[in-house]
Amino acid sequence: MHLLETSGLTKRFGGLTVMNDLDFSMEEGEIKGFLGPNGAGKSTFFNLITGVLTPSSGHIFYAGKEITKSKPHQVAKMGIGRTFQLNPLFGEFTVFENVTAAYHLRPHSTVPQVFFNTKTYRQNEEYIAKSADEVLEFLGLQHVRNELAKNLPHGYQKILGVARALATKPKLLLLDEPLGGMNPEEIAFSIDAISKMRDKGISILVVEHNMQILDILDSVTVISFGQKIFEGTPEGMRQDQTVIDTYFGGAV
Amino acid sequence: MTEKLNVKKGIPYAVLLLIFLVLPIFLHTSYWIGVLIMVLYKVVGSVSLRTISLSGTLTFAHGTFIALGAYCAGILARNLGLPPVVTIIAGGLFAALVSVITGFPFVRLKGMYYSMASMFLGVTLVYVIKAMKITGGYHGLTRIPKLLQNDIACYYVFLAIAVVLILILFRFEFSRIGTTLRALAQSQDVASSIGVNARFYRLLAVGMGSFCAGVAGAAYGLYSTVLSPTNYDMTFSLWLLMYMLIGGEDYFIGPIIGAIIFVLIPELGRGLSAYAPFLTGACTLIVAYLLPGGLAGIPDLIRKKKEQKAIEASEGRDDRASA
Ligand SMILES: Nc1ncnc2c1ncn2[C@@H]1O[C@H](COP(=O)(O)OP(=O)(O)O)[C@@H](O)[C@H]1O
Ligand SMILES: [Mg+2]
């Protein structure tokens, strides 16, 4: 059984076919790249998996269960966490509040538990505060803990997006261009952090244009115009003629 | 940043409560007691409206749900002779129930669309009240058994109800529920990605806000003993919105201050009441231009100005030092 699998996944916007009959799979424990030129349909793929968009046809399975028609909050509940390419944040929340807010499911306090301030709720909140600080520490955000998220520099905002996704305790994490707009130092730090997350047992699917990411990938799927053009290892991808032609425009 | 709680923040509430506890000693005519009850009624109406708007939705139907609470309690008291405890709670539950059922198809709408849908909902429900027989139709519901014969006793009962409702809404907001609603207001996509069921939480806020509004409406109806559907038209909802905006919607105490001031202003000078819409309009403009956080935001505004001055002063020193 694959951790994540799509079969014949197709998405049309009006007459435009953005995702065309895509068969995809990834395994548990894997860190996989989902690459392709701008406009290839990568973000659309993430939106289809997480229920933000509904496929025109085809099926999506996660851990053996069909999630083709699941809603975003249901997908999150099943253990798929994600970041967004354009990286929206809870801008009016502090960095710390952004992360604590993300502990909505694990642990989950029911509305009556919250309202009546029961022991379970208080214990959950205590755990959440502690755990959120650990996440901030792990991602190097501790020193901006009390800043408003909207005031953070771009690179930090990206990392905060990852922190938030991590706080949902995902089994599978979808990262949409996590290194976009980062300086070299931040890139090195983030790549290291991503590979550490994998070491913690989180399976990761990552969309990224920065090829430094290849160093930590187990496998790669490359798409172009919504169709798969390559599937294999990072080394294999570097040497693949189709990939070189369409992706790098023959420049590599 | 979410409004922070500390003991100092509690002082204004304590002062207000004290004032409302002793006011009837000075203003004990039945006219003034009526005004004070009206203040409390609109305070609850406006605070509960703000609870709904926490999730980023602006409703124009809030006054209608106050009406539903009032009519439900009024009819039960008048036709079945049920005691106030029962009818008031029933009024709240009825308002909550209708708000959740009617809100179900709407809450997914974003921004202005939700507001427009709520506007039509409010207008339609008031129209239904006017058309029905059991509600007394256009002429209203009369001869509702009075809450208590003594006006001052009515006032203290109303004060107790208002305090309880405000505590409920306070607890609601300053808990993880409030955080989740604020998260939804900032980005529904992100909130969904961390597992928030947007529809459930929006309806929860709508139901909670409407319950408290319904209770206040019910209690006010039992006090006034007559209900007229024209009292609950769109302008009523708009006034509640206005109290919240002028008072400062970022602050829990905002709508409380807004409602107190704008219900009382016309009372302070006789004949002023005719000008209430103009006065409020002028105040809205002043607040919009000068006080972005509303009246409740003034302390924060002053603090920020002071901090800025301090920074400028220290920068000035640095300049001189380096020159
Ligand atoms: N909501 C939408 N409506 C219409 N077209 C869209 C929509 N979302 C994406 N597209 C189009 O789908 C294509 C793929 O977009 P996207 O998945 O964002 O690409 P990528 O993330 O690979 O850069 C683009 O041509 C884009 O313009
Ligand atoms: Mg993209």
Coordinates of C-alpha atoms and ligand atoms in Angstrom, one line a residue:
Chain A
M1 CA 0.0 0.0 0.0
H2 CA 1.3 3.4 -1.0
L3 CA 1.1 6.3 1.5
L4 CA -0.3 8.6 -1.2
E5 CA -1.6 7.6 -4.6
T6 CA -3.4 9.2 -7.4
S7 CA -4.8 7.5 -10.5
G8 CA -5.9 9.3 -13.6
L9 CA -6.0 12.6 -11.7
T10 CA -7.3 15.3 -14.0
K11 CA -8.2 18.9 -13.3
R12 CA -9.7 21.3 -15.8
F13 CA -10.4 25.0 -15.3
G14 CA -12.9 25.8 -18.0
G15 CA -11.2 24.6 -21.2
L16 CA -7.7 24.6 -19.6
T17 CA -6.5 21.2 -18.6
V18 CA -4.1 21.8 -15.7
M19 CA -3.7 18.3 -14.5
N20 CA -3.9 15.5 -17.1
D21 CA -4.4 11.9 -16.1
L22 CA -1.7 11.9 -13.5
D23 CA -0.7 8.6 -11.9
F24 CA 1.4 9.2 -8.9
S25 CA 2.5 7.4 -5.7
M26 CA 4.8 7.8 -2.8
E27 CA 5.8 5.6 0.1
E28 CA 5.8 6.0 3.8
G29 CA 9.0 7.5 5.2
E30 CA 10.0 8.9 1.9
I31 CA 11.0 12.4 1.0
K32 CA 10.0 13.0 -2.5
G33 CA 10.3 15.9 -4.9
F34 CA 7.4 17.1 -7.0
L35 CA 9.1 19.3 -9.6
G36 CA 8.3 21.0 -12.8
P37 CA 8.4 24.4 -14.5
N38 CA 6.2 27.3 -13.5
G39 CA 2.6 26.7 -14.3
A40 CA 3.1 22.9 -14.6
G41 CA 0.4 22.3 -12.1
K42 CA 2.3 21.6 -8.9
S43 CA 0.3 23.8 -6.6
T44 CA -2.8 22.6 -8.2
F45 CA -1.7 19.0 -7.3
F46 CA -1.4 20.0 -3.7
N47 CA -4.7 21.7 -3.7
L48 CA -6.3 18.6 -5.2
I49 CA -4.8 16.3 -2.6
T50 CA -5.8 18.6 0.3
G51 CA -9.4 19.1 -0.9
V52 CA -9.0 22.8 -1.7
L53 CA -9.9 21.8 -5.3
T54 CA -12.0 18.9 -6.4
P55 CA -10.7 16.8 -9.3
S56 CA -12.5 16.8 -12.6
S57 CA -11.8 13.1 -12.8
G58 CA -9.6 10.5 -11.2
H59 CA -9.0 9.3 -7.7
I60 CA -6.8 10.1 -4.7
F61 CA -5.9 7.6 -2.0
Y62 CA -4.2 8.3 1.3
A63 CA -3.0 5.3 3.4
G64 CA -5.4 3.1 1.5
K65 CA -8.5 5.4 2.0
E66 CA -10.1 7.3 -0.9
I67 CA -9.9 11.1 -0.1
T68 CA -10.9 12.3 -3.6
K69 CA -13.9 14.2 -2.3
S70 CA -12.6 15.0 1.2
K71 CA -12.7 18.5 2.5
P72 CA -9.5 20.3 3.6
H73 CA -10.2 20.0 7.4
Q74 CA -10.9 16.3 6.9
V75 CA -7.7 15.7 5.0
A76 CA -5.8 17.6 7.8
K77 CA -7.5 15.3 10.3
M78 CA -6.2 12.3 8.5
G79 CA -2.7 13.5 8.9
I80 CA -1.8 15.5 5.8
G81 CA -0.2 18.9 6.7
R82 CA 0.7 21.5 4.2
T83 CA 2.3 24.9 3.5
F84 CA 1.2 27.3 0.8
Q85 CA 3.3 28.7 -2.0
L86 CA 2.0 32.3 -1.3
N87 CA 2.4 31.5 2.3
P88 CA -0.5 33.2 4.0
L89 CA -0.2 33.4 7.8
F90 CA -2.3 34.5 10.6
G91 CA -0.8 37.9 10.3
E92 CA -2.4 39.5 13.3
F93 CA -1.2 36.6 15.5
T94 CA 2.3 36.5 17.0
V95 CA 4.7 33.8 15.8
F96 CA 3.9 31.8 18.9
E97 CA 0.1 32.2 18.5
N98 CA 0.4 31.1 14.9
V99 CA 1.9 27.8 16.0
T100 CA -0.3 27.2 19.1
A101 CA -3.4 27.9 16.9
A102 CA -2.3 25.0 14.7
Y103 CA -2.7 22.5 17.5
H104 CA -6.4 22.2 16.6
L105 CA -6.5 18.4 16.0
R106 CA -3.7 16.8 18.0
P107 CA -4.5 17.3 20.8
H108 CA -8.1 18.2 20.2
S109 CA -10.3 19.8 22.9
T110 CA -14.0 19.6 22.3
V111 CA -16.0 22.8 22.5
P112 CA -17.6 22.0 25.9
Q113 CA -14.2 21.1 27.2
V114 CA -12.8 24.4 26.1
F115 CA -15.8 26.4 27.3
F116 CA -16.0 24.9 30.7
N117 CA -12.2 25.0 31.1
T118 CA -12.0 21.3 32.1
K119 CA -8.9 19.6 33.2
T120 CA -8.4 17.9 29.8
Y121 CA -8.5 21.3 28.1
R122 CA -6.1 22.9 30.6
Q123 CA -3.7 19.9 30.2
N124 CA -3.9 20.1 26.5
E125 CA -3.1 23.8 26.5
E126 CA -0.2 23.3 28.8
Y127 CA 1.2 20.6 26.5
I128 CA 0.5 22.8 23.4
A129 CA 2.5 25.8 24.8
K130 CA 5.4 23.6 25.6
S131 CA 5.3 21.7 22.3
A132 CA 4.9 25.0 20.3
D133 CA 8.1 26.3 21.9
E134 CA 9.9 23.2 20.9
V135 CA 8.7 23.6 17.3
L136 CA 9.9 27.2 17.4
E137 CA 13.2 26.2 18.8
F138 CA 13.6 23.4 16.2
L139 CA 13.0 25.9 13.4
G140 CA 15.1 28.7 14.8
L141 CA 12.1 31.0 15.4
Q142 CA 12.4 31.3 19.2
H143 CA 13.9 34.8 19.1
V144 CA 11.0 36.2 17.1
R145 CA 8.4 34.3 19.2
N146 CA 6.5 37.4 20.2
E147 CA 6.6 39.3 16.9
L148 CA 3.5 39.7 14.9
A149 CA 3.7 37.3 12.0
K150 CA 3.0 40.0 9.4
N151 CA 6.0 42.0 10.5
L152 CA 8.5 39.1 9.9
P153 CA 11.0 39.1 7.1
H154 CA 9.9 36.9 4.1
G155 CA 12.3 34.0 4.9
Y156 CA 11.0 33.8 8.4
Q157 CA 7.4 33.8 7.3
K158 CA 8.2 30.8 5.1
I159 CA 9.7 28.9 8.0
L160 CA 6.7 29.9 10.2
G161 CA 4.5 28.3 7.5
V162 CA 6.5 25.1 8.0
A163 CA 6.3 25.4 11.8
R164 CA 2.5 25.7 11.6
A165 CA 2.2 22.7 9.4
L166 CA 4.5 20.7 11.7
A167 CA 2.3 21.6 14.7
T168 CA -0.6 19.7 13.1
K169 CA 1.5 16.6 13.7
P170 CA 1.2 15.4 10.1
K171 CA 2.2 11.9 8.9
L172 CA 2.6 13.4 5.4
L173 CA 3.8 17.0 4.9
L174 CA 3.3 18.8 1.6
L175 CA 5.7 21.8 1.2
D176 CA 5.1 24.2 -1.6
E177 CA 8.3 26.0 -2.5
P178 CA 9.6 26.2 1.1
L179 CA 12.8 27.8 0.0
G180 CA 11.3 30.5 -2.2
G181 CA 12.6 34.0 -1.5
M182 CA 15.1 32.8 1.1
N183 CA 18.7 33.9 1.4
P184 CA 21.5 31.2 1.2
E185 CA 21.8 31.0 4.9
E186 CA 18.1 30.4 5.4
I187 CA 18.1 27.9 2.6
A188 CA 20.9 25.8 4.2
F189 CA 19.1 26.0 7.5
S190 CA 15.7 25.0 6.0
I191 CA 17.1 22.1 4.0
D192 CA 18.7 20.8 7.1
A193 CA 15.4 21.2 9.0
I194 CA 13.4 19.4 6.3
S195 CA 15.7 16.5 6.4
K196 CA 15.5 16.3 10.2
M197 CA 11.7 16.2 9.9
R198 CA 12.0 13.2 7.7
D199 CA 14.3 11.6 10.3
K200 CA 11.5 12.1 12.8
G201 CA 9.4 9.8 10.6
I202 CA 7.4 12.4 8.7
S203 CA 6.9 11.6 5.0
I204 CA 7.5 14.7 2.9
L205 CA 6.4 15.8 -0.6
V206 CA 8.2 18.9 -1.6
V207 CA 7.7 21.3 -4.6
E208 CA 10.8 23.4 -5.1
H209 CA 12.7 25.2 -7.8
N210 CA 16.0 25.4 -5.9
M211 CA 18.0 22.4 -7.0
Q212 CA 19.9 22.2 -3.7
I213 CA 16.8 20.3 -2.5
L214 CA 17.8 17.3 -4.6
D215 CA 20.5 16.5 -2.1
I216 CA 18.0 15.3 0.5
L217 CA 15.4 13.7 -1.8
D218 CA 14.8 9.9 -2.1
S219 CA 12.9 10.2 -5.3
V220 CA 11.5 12.7 -7.8
T221 CA 8.4 13.1 -10.0
V222 CA 8.7 15.8 -12.7
I223 CA 5.6 17.2 -14.4
S224 CA 5.1 19.5 -17.3
F225 CA 1.8 20.9 -18.4
G226 CA 0.0 18.7 -15.9
Q227 CA 1.6 15.5 -17.2
K228 CA 4.3 13.3 -15.7
I229 CA 7.6 13.5 -17.7
F230 CA 9.9 11.8 -15.3
E231 CA 9.9 9.5 -12.3
G232 CA 13.0 8.2 -10.5
T233 CA 16.0 9.2 -8.4
P234 CA 17.5 12.7 -8.2
E235 CA 20.6 11.5 -10.1
G236 CA 18.5 9.9 -12.8
M237 CA 16.6 13.2 -13.1
R238 CA 19.8 15.2 -13.7
Q239 CA 20.7 13.0 -16.6
D240 CA 17.2 12.6 -18.2
Q241 CA 17.1 14.2 -21.6
T242 CA 13.3 15.1 -21.5
V243 CA 13.8 16.8 -18.1
I244 CA 16.8 18.7 -19.3
D245 CA 15.0 19.9 -22.4
T246 CA 11.7 20.9 -20.8
Y247 CA 12.7 21.9 -17.4
F248 CA 16.2 23.4 -17.7
G249 CA 15.6 24.5 -21.3
G250 CA 18.7 22.5 -22.2
A251 CA 20.8 24.8 -20.0
V252 CA 22.2 22.0 -17.7
Chain B
M1 CA -2.1 40.1 18.5
T2 CA -5.0 38.7 20.5
E3 CA -6.2 41.0 23.3
K4 CA -4.2 40.1 26.4
L5 CA -5.8 39.5 29.7
N6 CA -4.5 40.8 33.0
V7 CA -5.9 42.2 36.3
K8 CA -5.6 45.8 35.1
K9 CA -7.9 45.0 32.2
G10 CA -10.5 43.9 34.7
I11 CA -10.7 47.4 36.3
P12 CA -12.9 49.1 33.7
Y13 CA -15.4 46.2 33.9
A14 CA -15.4 46.4 37.7
V15 CA -16.0 50.1 37.6
L16 CA -18.8 49.8 35.1
L17 CA -20.5 47.1 37.1
L18 CA -20.3 49.2 40.2
I19 CA -21.8 52.2 38.4
F20 CA -24.6 50.1 37.1
L21 CA -25.2 48.6 40.6
V22 CA -25.6 52.1 42.3
L23 CA -27.2 54.1 39.4
P24 CA -30.8 53.3 40.4
I25 CA -30.2 55.0 43.7
F26 CA -29.9 58.3 41.8
L27 CA -32.0 57.5 38.7
H28 CA -35.0 55.7 40.3
T29 CA -37.9 57.2 38.2
S30 CA -39.5 54.6 36.0
Y31 CA -38.4 56.6 33.0
W32 CA -34.7 56.4 33.9
I33 CA -34.9 52.8 34.9
G34 CA -36.3 52.2 31.4
V35 CA -33.3 54.0 29.9
L36 CA -30.9 52.0 31.9
I37 CA -32.5 48.7 31.0
M38 CA -32.4 49.8 27.3
V39 CA -28.6 50.5 27.8
L40 CA -28.0 47.0 29.1
Y41 CA -30.2 45.5 26.4
K42 CA -28.2 47.1 23.7
V43 CA -24.9 46.4 25.4
V44 CA -25.7 42.7 25.2
G45 CA -27.0 43.0 21.6
S46 CA -23.8 44.7 20.5
V47 CA -21.3 42.5 22.4
S48 CA -23.0 39.3 21.0
L49 CA -22.9 40.8 17.6
R50 CA -19.1 41.2 18.0
T51 CA -18.8 37.5 19.0
I52 CA -20.3 36.6 15.6
S53 CA -18.0 39.0 13.8
L54 CA -14.9 37.4 15.4
S55 CA -14.8 34.9 12.6
G56 CA -14.7 37.7 10.0
T57 CA -18.4 37.8 9.1
L58 CA -20.5 40.9 9.4
T59 CA -24.1 40.2 9.9
F60 CA -27.0 42.6 9.3
A61 CA -29.6 40.2 10.8
H62 CA -28.6 40.4 14.5
G63 CA -31.5 42.6 15.4
T64 CA -33.8 40.0 13.9
F65 CA -32.6 37.3 16.2
I66 CA -33.1 39.6 19.1
A67 CA -36.7 39.9 17.9
L68 CA -37.1 36.1 17.6
G69 CA -36.0 35.7 21.2
A70 CA -38.4 38.4 22.3
Y71 CA -41.4 37.0 20.3
C72 CA -40.7 33.4 21.4
A73 CA -40.6 34.4 25.1
G74 CA -43.6 36.8 24.7
I75 CA -45.8 34.2 23.0
L76 CA -44.9 31.5 25.5
A77 CA -45.5 33.8 28.4
R78 CA -48.7 35.2 27.1
N79 CA -50.4 32.1 25.6
L80 CA -49.1 29.4 27.9
G81 CA -48.3 31.4 31.0
L82 CA -44.9 30.0 31.4
P83 CA -42.5 31.6 34.0
P84 CA -39.8 34.1 32.9
V85 CA -36.9 31.7 33.6
V86 CA -38.4 29.2 31.1
T87 CA -39.5 31.7 28.5
I88 CA -36.3 33.7 28.5
I89 CA -34.1 30.7 28.0
A90 CA -36.5 29.3 25.4
G91 CA -36.2 32.7 23.6
G92 CA -32.4 32.4 23.5
L93 CA -32.5 28.8 22.3
F94 CA -35.1 29.6 19.6
A95 CA -33.0 32.5 18.3
A96 CA -29.9 30.3 18.3
L97 CA -31.7 27.4 16.5
V98 CA -33.1 29.6 13.8
S99 CA -29.8 31.4 13.3
V100 CA -27.9 28.1 12.9
I101 CA -30.5 26.6 10.5
T102 CA -30.8 29.7 8.4
G103 CA -27.1 30.4 8.6
F104 CA -26.1 26.9 7.4
P105 CA -26.3 27.7 3.6
F106 CA -24.9 31.2 4.1
V107 CA -21.8 30.8 6.3
R108 CA -19.6 29.6 3.4
L109 CA -20.2 32.9 1.6
K110 CA -17.3 35.3 1.9
G111 CA -17.2 38.9 3.1
M112 CA -19.8 41.2 1.6
Y113 CA -21.9 38.3 0.2
Y114 CA -22.5 36.9 3.6
S115 CA -23.5 40.4 4.8
M116 CA -26.0 40.7 2.0
A117 CA -27.4 37.3 2.5
S118 CA -27.9 38.1 6.2
M119 CA -29.6 41.4 5.3
F120 CA -32.2 39.6 3.2
L121 CA -32.6 37.0 5.8
G122 CA -33.2 39.6 8.5
V123 CA -35.7 41.5 6.3
T124 CA -37.5 38.3 5.4
L125 CA -37.8 37.1 9.0
V126 CA -39.2 40.4 10.1
Y127 CA -41.7 40.3 7.2
V128 CA -42.8 36.8 8.4
I129 CA -43.3 38.2 11.9
K130 CA -45.4 41.0 10.5
A131 CA -47.5 38.5 8.4
M132 CA -48.1 35.9 11.1
K133 CA -51.1 35.9 13.4
I134 CA -49.6 34.4 16.5
T135 CA -47.1 37.3 16.7
G136 CA -49.8 39.9 16.5
G137 CA -48.8 40.8 13.0
Y138 CA -48.1 44.3 12.0
H139 CA -49.6 45.8 15.1
G140 CA -47.4 43.8 17.4
L141 CA -47.7 41.6 20.4
T142 CA -49.4 43.2 23.5
R143 CA -50.4 42.2 27.0
I144 CA -47.3 40.2 27.7
P145 CA -47.1 39.3 31.4
K146 CA -44.5 41.6 32.9
L147 CA -41.2 40.2 34.1
L148 CA -41.7 41.7 37.6
Q149 CA -44.1 44.4 38.8
N150 CA -41.4 46.5 40.4
D151 CA -39.3 48.4 37.8
I152 CA -36.2 48.5 40.0
A153 CA -36.4 44.8 40.5
C154 CA -36.7 44.4 36.8
Y155 CA -33.6 46.4 36.4
Y156 CA -31.5 44.2 38.7
V157 CA -32.8 41.1 37.1
F158 CA -31.8 42.5 33.8
L159 CA -28.4 43.5 35.1
A160 CA -27.8 40.0 36.4
I161 CA -28.8 38.5 33.0
A162 CA -26.5 41.0 31.2
V163 CA -23.5 40.1 33.4
V164 CA -24.0 36.4 33.0
L165 CA -24.3 36.7 29.2
I166 CA -21.2 38.9 29.0
L167 CA -19.3 36.4 31.1
I168 CA -20.4 33.6 28.8
L169 CA -19.3 35.6 25.7
F170 CA -16.1 36.6 27.4
R171 CA -15.2 33.0 28.2
F172 CA -16.1 32.0 24.7
E173 CA -13.8 34.6 23.2
F174 CA -10.8 34.2 25.5
S175 CA -10.4 30.5 25.0
R176 CA -9.2 28.4 22.2
I177 CA -12.6 28.8 20.5
G178 CA -12.0 32.5 20.2
T179 CA -8.5 31.9 18.8
T180 CA -9.9 29.5 16.2
L181 CA -12.5 32.1 15.1
R182 CA -9.9 34.8 14.8
A183 CA -7.7 32.4 12.8
L184 CA -10.7 31.8 10.5
A185 CA -11.1 35.5 10.0
Q186 CA -7.5 35.9 8.9
S187 CA -7.3 33.1 6.5
Q188 CA -9.9 30.4 5.9
D189 CA -7.5 28.4 3.7
V190 CA -4.9 28.2 6.4
A191 CA -7.4 27.5 9.1
S192 CA -8.8 24.6 7.1
S193 CA -5.3 23.3 6.5
I194 CA -4.8 22.9 10.2
G195 CA -8.0 21.1 10.5
V196 CA -10.6 23.8 11.4
N197 CA -14.1 23.0 10.1
A198 CA -14.9 26.5 9.0
R199 CA -18.6 25.9 8.7
F200 CA -18.9 24.4 12.2
Y201 CA -17.0 27.2 13.9
R202 CA -18.8 30.0 12.0
L203 CA -22.1 28.4 13.0
L204 CA -20.9 28.0 16.5
A205 CA -20.2 31.7 16.7
V206 CA -23.5 32.6 15.1
G207 CA -25.4 30.3 17.4
M208 CA -23.7 31.5 20.5
G209 CA -24.1 35.2 19.6
S210 CA -27.7 34.7 18.7
F211 CA -28.5 32.8 21.9
C212 CA -27.3 35.7 24.0
A213 CA -29.1 38.2 21.7
G214 CA -32.2 36.1 22.0
V215 CA -32.0 36.0 25.8
A216 CA -31.6 39.8 26.0
G217 CA -34.4 40.3 23.5
A218 CA -36.7 37.9 25.5
A219 CA -35.9 39.7 28.8
Y220 CA -36.5 43.1 27.3
G221 CA -39.8 42.0 25.8
L222 CA -41.0 40.7 29.2
Y223 CA -40.0 44.0 30.7
S224 CA -41.7 46.2 28.1
T225 CA -44.7 43.9 27.7
V226 CA -45.4 45.0 24.1
L227 CA -43.5 44.0 21.0
S228 CA -43.7 46.0 17.8
P229 CA -42.1 44.5 14.6
T230 CA -41.1 47.9 13.4
N231 CA -38.6 48.1 16.4
Y232 CA -36.6 45.3 14.8
D233 CA -36.1 46.4 11.3
M234 CA -32.7 46.8 9.6
T235 CA -31.8 50.0 11.3
F236 CA -31.9 48.2 14.7
S237 CA -29.2 45.8 13.4
L238 CA -27.2 48.7 11.9
W239 CA -27.3 50.6 15.3
L240 CA -25.8 47.6 17.0
L241 CA -23.1 47.4 14.4
M242 CA -22.5 51.1 14.9
Y243 CA -22.1 50.8 18.7
M244 CA -19.5 48.0 18.0
L245 CA -17.5 49.9 15.4
I246 CA -17.4 53.2 17.3
G247 CA -16.7 51.5 20.6
G248 CA -13.9 49.5 19.0
E249 CA -14.4 46.1 17.5
D250 CA -10.9 44.9 18.3
Y251 CA -11.7 45.1 22.0
F252 CA -14.2 43.1 24.1
I253 CA -15.1 46.2 25.9
G254 CA -15.6 48.2 22.7
P255 CA -19.3 47.5 22.0
I256 CA -20.0 47.9 25.7
I257 CA -18.6 51.5 25.7
G258 CA -20.2 52.2 22.3
A259 CA -23.7 51.1 23.4
I260 CA -23.6 52.9 26.7
I261 CA -22.5 56.2 25.2
F262 CA -24.8 56.2 22.2
V263 CA -27.9 55.1 24.1
L264 CA -27.2 57.7 26.8
I265 CA -26.2 60.7 24.7
P266 CA -29.7 61.5 23.4
E267 CA -31.0 61.2 27.0
L268 CA -28.6 63.8 28.4
G269 CA -30.2 66.7 26.7
R270 CA -33.9 66.8 26.0
G271 CA -34.7 67.2 22.4
L272 CA -31.3 65.8 21.5
S273 CA -32.8 62.5 20.7
A274 CA -34.1 63.7 17.4
Y275 CA -30.5 64.4 16.4
A276 CA -29.2 61.0 17.5
P277 CA -28.6 59.8 13.9
F278 CA -26.7 62.9 13.0
L279 CA -24.7 62.8 16.2
T280 CA -23.8 59.2 15.7
G281 CA -22.9 59.8 12.1
A282 CA -20.6 62.6 13.1
C283 CA -19.0 60.5 15.8
T284 CA -18.5 57.7 13.3
L285 CA -16.6 60.0 11.0
I286 CA -14.5 61.3 13.9
V287 CA -13.7 57.8 15.0
A288 CA -13.0 56.6 11.5
Y289 CA -10.5 59.4 10.9
L290 CA -8.9 59.9 14.3
L291 CA -9.4 56.7 16.3
P292 CA -8.8 53.6 14.1
G293 CA -9.3 51.3 17.2
G294 CA -12.5 53.0 18.3
L295 CA -13.1 54.5 21.7
A296 CA -11.8 51.4 23.4
G297 CA -8.6 51.8 21.4
I298 CA -7.7 55.2 22.9
P299 CA -5.4 53.9 25.6
D300 CA -3.4 51.8 23.1
L301 CA -3.3 54.7 20.8
I302 CA -1.8 57.0 23.5
R303 CA 0.7 54.3 24.5
K304 CA 1.8 53.9 20.9
K305 CA 2.2 57.7 20.4
K306 CA 4.3 57.8 23.6
E307 CA 6.5 55.0 22.4
Q308 CA 7.0 56.7 19.1
K309 CA 7.9 59.9 20.8
A310 CA 10.4 58.0 23.0
I311 CA 11.9 56.3 19.9
E312 CA 12.2 59.7 18.1
A313 CA 13.8 61.3 21.1
S314 CA 16.4 58.5 21.5
E315 CA 17.1 58.7 17.7
G316 CA 17.5 62.4 18.0
R317 CA 20.1 61.8 20.8
D318 CA 21.9 59.2 18.6
D319 CA 22.1 61.7 15.7
R320 CA 23.6 64.4 17.9
A321 CA 26.0 61.9 19.4
S322 CA 27.2 60.7 16.0
A323 CA 27.4 64.2 14.6
Ligands
LIG1 N1 -8.2 28.7 -10.0 C1 -7.6 28.6 -11.2 N2 -8.4 29.0 -12.3 C2 -7.8 28.9 -13.5 N3 -6.6 28.6 -13.8 C3 -5.8 28.2 -12.7 C4 -6.3 28.2 -11.4 N4 -5.3 27.8 -10.6 C5 -4.3 27.6 -11.4 N5 -4.5 27.8 -12.7 C6 -3.7 27.6 -13.8 O1 -3.2 26.3 -13.7 C7 -1.9 26.2 -14.2 C8 -1.0 25.5 -13.1 O2 -0.9 26.4 -12.0 P1 -0.1 26.0 -10.7 O3 -0.6 24.6 -10.2 O4 -0.2 27.1 -9.7 O5 1.3 25.8 -11.3 P2 2.7 25.6 -10.5 O6 2.4 25.5 -9.0 O7 3.3 24.3 -11.0 O8 3.6 26.8 -10.8 C9 -1.4 27.6 -14.5 O9 -1.5 27.8 -15.9 C10 -2.4 28.4 -13.8 O10 -2.6 29.7 -14.5
MG2 MG 3.0 26.8 -7.6

